[in-house]
Coordinates of C-alpha atoms and ligand atoms in Angstrom, one line a residue:
M18 CA -2.6 26.5 9.9
T19 CA -1.4 29.6 8.2
F20 CA -3.1 30.5 5.2
N21 CA -1.4 34.0 3.7
P22 CA -0.7 34.4 0.1
E23 CA 2.4 33.3 0.0
Y24 CA 1.7 30.3 2.1
M25 CA -2.2 29.4 -0.3
K26 CA 0.7 30.6 -3.1
E27 CA 3.5 27.7 -1.8
T28 CA 0.9 25.3 -1.6
E29 CA -0.2 25.9 -4.9
D30 CA 3.1 25.8 -6.5
I31 CA 3.7 22.0 -4.4
R32 CA 0.7 20.5 -5.6
T33 CA 1.7 21.5 -9.1
N34 CA 4.7 19.9 -8.7
L35 CA 3.8 16.5 -7.3
S36 CA 0.7 16.8 -10.1
Q37 CA 2.5 13.9 -12.4
V38 CA 2.4 11.9 -9.5
N39 CA -0.3 9.0 -9.0
K40 CA -0.8 8.2 -6.1
K41 CA 0.9 9.6 -2.2
I42 CA 0.9 6.8 -0.2
A43 CA 2.3 7.6 3.3
I44 CA 3.7 4.9 6.2
M45 CA 3.2 5.9 8.9
S46 CA 3.9 3.9 12.6
G47 CA 2.3 5.6 16.3
K48 CA 5.9 4.4 17.3
G49 CA 9.5 3.9 16.9
G50 CA 11.4 0.8 16.1
V51 CA 8.0 -1.2 14.8
G52 CA 9.3 -1.8 10.7
K53 CA 7.3 1.9 9.5
S54 CA 10.9 1.8 7.1
T55 CA 11.3 -1.4 6.3
V56 CA 8.2 -2.0 5.0
A57 CA 8.5 1.7 3.3
V58 CA 11.7 0.5 1.2
N59 CA 9.9 -3.6 0.7
L60 CA 7.4 -1.3 -0.6
S61 CA 8.8 0.9 -3.3
A62 CA 11.2 -2.2 -4.2
A63 CA 8.7 -4.0 -4.9
L64 CA 6.9 -1.3 -7.4
S65 CA 9.7 -0.4 -8.9
A66 CA 10.6 -4.1 -9.6
Q67 CA 6.8 -4.4 -11.1
G68 CA 8.8 -1.7 -13.5
Q69 CA 6.1 1.2 -11.7
R70 CA 8.4 5.0 -11.6
T71 CA 8.5 5.3 -7.9
G72 CA 9.4 7.9 -5.8
I73 CA 10.3 7.2 -2.1
L74 CA 10.5 10.8 0.5
D75 CA 11.9 10.1 4.3
I76 CA 10.7 12.9 6.6
D77 CA 12.1 11.7 8.7
L78 CA 13.9 14.4 10.2
H79 CA 15.1 13.2 13.6
G80 CA 16.0 9.2 12.6
P81 CA 16.6 9.3 8.4
S82 CA 16.8 5.0 7.6
I83 CA 16.1 5.3 4.0
P84 CA 19.3 6.3 2.8
K85 CA 21.2 2.9 4.7
L86 CA 18.5 0.7 3.5
L87 CA 18.9 1.3 0.8
K88 CA 22.7 1.9 0.2
I89 CA 22.6 5.8 -1.1
D90 CA 24.6 6.5 1.8
N91 CA 27.3 8.1 0.8
H92 CA 25.1 10.2 -1.7
R93 CA 24.8 14.2 -2.3
L94 CA 21.8 15.4 -4.1
F95 CA 22.7 17.5 -6.2
I96 CA 20.2 20.9 -7.4
N97 CA 19.4 20.8 -11.4
E98 CA 18.2 24.4 -12.1
N99 CA 16.8 25.0 -8.2
Q100 CA 15.2 21.5 -8.1
Y101 CA 16.9 18.9 -6.7
V102 CA 17.3 15.6 -8.2
P103 CA 16.3 12.9 -6.9
I104 CA 18.8 9.5 -6.7
M105 CA 18.4 6.7 -8.5
A106 CA 18.7 4.3 -6.5
R107 CA 17.8 0.8 -8.5
E108 CA 16.0 1.2 -11.9
N109 CA 13.2 3.1 -11.1
L110 CA 13.5 3.9 -7.6
F111 CA 13.8 7.4 -6.4
A112 CA 14.6 8.3 -3.1
I113 CA 14.8 11.8 -1.9
S114 CA 16.4 11.9 2.3
I115 CA 16.7 14.9 4.3
G116 CA 19.6 12.3 5.4
S117 CA 21.0 13.2 2.0
L118 CA 21.3 16.3 2.9
L119 CA 23.4 16.4 5.8
T120 CA 27.5 15.8 6.2
S121 CA 27.2 12.5 8.3
E122 CA 24.8 10.0 9.2
N123 CA 26.4 11.2 13.2
D124 CA 25.0 14.5 12.7
S125 CA 21.6 15.4 13.8
I126 CA 19.1 17.7 13.2
T127 CA 17.2 20.5 15.6
F128 CA 14.8 21.9 14.6
R129 CA 11.2 22.6 15.9
G130 CA 8.2 22.8 14.8
P131 CA 7.9 25.6 11.9
R132 CA 11.2 24.8 10.5
K133 CA 10.0 21.3 10.2
S134 CA 7.5 21.9 8.6
S135 CA 8.9 24.5 6.5
M136 CA 11.2 21.8 5.6
V137 CA 8.8 19.1 4.5
R138 CA 7.3 21.5 2.5
Q139 CA 10.4 22.2 1.1
F140 CA 11.1 18.1 -0.1
L141 CA 7.8 19.1 -1.4
K142 CA 7.7 22.1 -4.0
D143 CA 11.7 22.0 -4.7
V144 CA 12.3 18.3 -5.4
N145 CA 11.9 17.7 -8.8
W146 CA 9.5 14.4 -8.9
G147 CA 8.3 14.1 -12.3
K148 CA 6.3 11.3 -13.3
L149 CA 5.9 9.0 -10.6
E150 CA 3.8 6.2 -10.7
T151 CA 3.8 6.1 -6.8
L152 CA 5.5 8.8 -3.9
V153 CA 5.4 6.9 -0.8
V154 CA 6.8 8.7 2.0
D155 CA 8.0 7.0 5.2
C156 CA 6.8 9.5 7.6
P157 CA 8.6 10.2 11.4
P158 CA 6.5 8.2 14.6
G159 CA 3.5 9.5 15.6
T160 CA 1.3 12.6 14.8
G161 CA 3.8 15.3 14.5
D162 CA 4.2 19.1 12.6
E163 CA 6.0 16.9 9.8
Q164 CA 2.6 14.1 9.1
L165 CA 0.9 17.5 9.4
S166 CA 2.8 19.8 6.7
L167 CA 2.6 17.4 4.8
I168 CA -1.2 15.9 4.6
Q169 CA -2.1 19.8 4.2
S170 CA 0.6 20.5 1.2
I171 CA -0.2 17.7 -0.5
G172 CA -4.4 17.6 0.1
N173 CA -4.9 14.6 -2.1
I174 CA -2.5 11.6 -0.3
T175 CA -4.5 8.0 -1.5
G176 CA -4.1 6.7 2.1
A177 CA -1.9 6.1 4.6
V178 CA -0.2 2.4 5.8
I179 CA -0.2 2.0 9.8
V180 CA 2.6 -0.1 10.6
T181 CA 2.7 -2.3 14.3
T182 CA 3.7 -3.8 16.5
P183 CA 1.2 -7.0 18.3
Q184 CA 1.5 -5.6 22.0
D185 CA -0.5 -3.6 23.8
L186 CA 1.7 -0.1 24.3
A187 CA 2.1 -0.5 20.2
L188 CA -1.5 -0.2 19.4
L189 CA -2.1 2.2 21.9
D190 CA 0.0 4.7 20.5
V191 CA -1.6 2.9 17.3
K192 CA -4.5 4.3 17.9
K193 CA -3.7 7.5 18.4
S194 CA -2.3 7.5 14.4
I195 CA -5.9 6.1 13.6
T196 CA -7.5 9.0 14.9
F197 CA -5.1 11.8 13.5
C198 CA -5.7 10.2 9.3
K199 CA -9.3 10.2 10.8
Q200 CA -9.3 13.4 11.5
M201 CA -7.3 15.1 8.5
N202 CA -10.0 12.8 6.4
L203 CA -6.9 10.3 5.1
P204 CA -8.3 7.1 3.7
I205 CA -6.3 4.3 5.7
I206 CA -4.8 1.6 3.6
G207 CA -4.9 -0.5 6.4
I208 CA -3.0 -1.4 9.4
V209 CA 0.2 -3.2 9.1
E210 CA 1.3 -6.3 11.4
N211 CA 5.5 -6.5 12.5
M212 CA 7.5 -8.7 14.0
S213 CA 4.8 -11.3 14.7
G214 CA 6.2 -14.6 15.8
L215 CA 9.2 -15.8 15.2
I216 CA 10.0 -18.5 12.9
C217 CA 12.8 -20.9 14.4
P218 CA 15.4 -20.7 11.8
G219 CA 15.7 -24.3 12.8
C220 CA 12.4 -26.1 12.7
G221 CA 11.0 -23.4 10.7
E222 CA 7.6 -23.5 13.5
K223 CA 6.3 -19.8 13.6
V224 CA 6.5 -18.7 17.8
D225 CA 4.5 -15.8 19.8
I226 CA 7.4 -14.1 21.5
F227 CA 5.6 -11.4 21.4
K228 CA 1.8 -11.9 20.9
S229 CA 0.8 -12.3 17.4
G230 CA -2.7 -11.2 16.6
G231 CA -3.2 -7.5 18.3
G232 CA -3.2 -5.6 14.9
E233 CA -5.5 -7.5 12.9
K234 CA -8.2 -7.2 16.5
L235 CA -7.3 -3.1 16.7
A236 CA -8.5 -3.7 12.7
A237 CA -11.4 -5.9 13.1
E238 CA -12.4 -3.4 16.2
L239 CA -11.8 -0.7 14.3
N240 CA -13.5 -1.4 10.8
I241 CA -10.1 -1.2 8.6
P242 CA -8.9 -2.9 6.3
F243 CA -6.0 -5.5 7.3
L244 CA -2.8 -5.6 5.6
G245 CA -1.2 -8.8 6.8
K246 CA 1.3 -9.9 9.5
L247 CA 5.5 -9.8 9.0
S248 CA 7.1 -12.2 11.4
I249 CA 10.4 -11.6 13.4
D250 CA 13.2 -12.7 10.7
P251 CA 16.9 -12.1 11.9
T252 CA 18.1 -12.0 8.8
I253 CA 16.3 -8.8 8.4
V254 CA 18.1 -6.4 11.0
E255 CA 21.1 -7.6 8.7
C256 CA 19.9 -7.2 5.5
S257 CA 19.1 -3.5 6.9
D258 CA 22.5 -2.7 7.5
D259 CA 23.9 -3.8 4.6
G260 CA 21.6 -2.0 2.4
K261 CA 19.8 -5.3 1.2
I262 CA 15.9 -5.8 0.3
A263 CA 14.5 -7.8 2.3
I264 CA 11.6 -8.1 0.0
E265 CA 14.3 -10.3 -2.1
N266 CA 17.0 -11.5 0.1
A267 CA 15.3 -12.4 4.1
S268 CA 13.8 -16.2 4.4
I269 CA 11.7 -17.3 1.8
A270 CA 8.3 -17.4 4.8
Y271 CA 9.1 -13.6 5.1
R272 CA 9.2 -12.3 1.6
E273 CA 6.4 -14.3 1.2
E274 CA 4.3 -12.5 3.7
M275 CA 5.7 -9.0 2.8
A276 CA 4.6 -9.7 -1.0
W277 CA 1.0 -10.8 0.2
V278 CA 0.7 -7.1 2.9
I279 CA 2.2 -5.7 -0.5
K280 CA -0.6 -7.1 -2.6
N281 CA -3.3 -6.5 -0.2
I282 CA -1.5 -2.3 -0.2
Q283 CA -1.7 -1.8 -4.2
R284 CA -5.1 -3.0 -4.0
N285 CA -6.2 -1.3 -1.5
S286 CA -4.8 2.4 -3.2
E287 CA -6.4 1.3 -5.9
S288 CA -9.1 4.4 -6.9
Ligands
ADP306 P1 10.6 2.2 12.2 O1 11.0 2.9 11.0 O2 9.7 2.0 12.3 O3 11.6 3.1 13.3 P2 12.2 0.1 11.1 O4 12.3 -0.4 9.9 O5 13.9 0.8 10.9 O6 11.9 0.5 11.9 O7 13.0 -0.7 12.3 C1 13.2 -1.3 13.7 C2 14.8 -2.1 13.6 O8 13.8 -3.4 13.4 C3 15.6 -2.2 12.4 O9 16.9 -2.6 12.3 C4 14.6 -3.4 11.3 O10 16.2 -4.1 10.4 C5 14.2 -4.3 12.8 N1 13.5 -5.3 11.9 C6 11.9 -4.4 10.9 N2 10.8 -5.7 10.7 C7 11.3 -6.4 11.4 C8 11.1 -8.3 12.2 N3 9.9 -8.3 10.9 N4 12.3 -9.0 11.7 C9 13.6 -8.4 12.5 N5 13.8 -7.6 12.4 C10 12.8 -6.5 11.9

């Protein structure tokens, strides 16, 4: 960690810039492709639909997916009084993603450690978030420079939501995320088990194709709140591709599960 005066001044500026943000929730996962961004987007959309001013910050520098998921991938960021203005994705929902700075969705970011950290810090300091009830941060998978910078820079993150799939391999990675949160003194809001069984479109019965219950078992074992299971729903992929919000467009069963998860996140992040 750097403690030079410039770094400390910047940290102070970040905290001043975020002083009107009530809750900051980091969405994390041990590995990629487990549904972390889907949870981040649905949580943000649900909070904004409740009338809460909500921000979503995508710091997944290597695979930013928020612009596509919110259908703002053709919006470019603009700057007002030396600060980026977040993109209004829908009423009460303001989004910023590294993806909004790329000129094409095929562009890639090839930053290494220190540059990644400074990019995250720039997004925390140089975005005019204004007054928000909740800022949801979609982190990259794992426990790298981006998460470290985020936690050290903000200082008072409300907590982390950890998304996993039920398989053993994913669970192994999730344990690393939990250890990381504990080492960083970051409260864990809970674990979400995604892709937990498939609701058969034909008969409506649930089939456990990737096993089910692993996330719940792990939460109990580690004494961490379990936030709920989300089934595999083939319509989610279509929603993601079309920039539609799953909690508003997926199957009723999935929507109910997601609503339950969001309710638990809200309840567990009340101070
Ligand atoms: P991550 O952020 O962990 O990389 P994403 O949220 O981008 O994962 O999801 C990865 C892919 O899986 C996306 O195509 C998404 O639409 C799909 N997906 C996520 N959750 C589900 C689910 N419950 N059922 C079906 N597809 C899902």
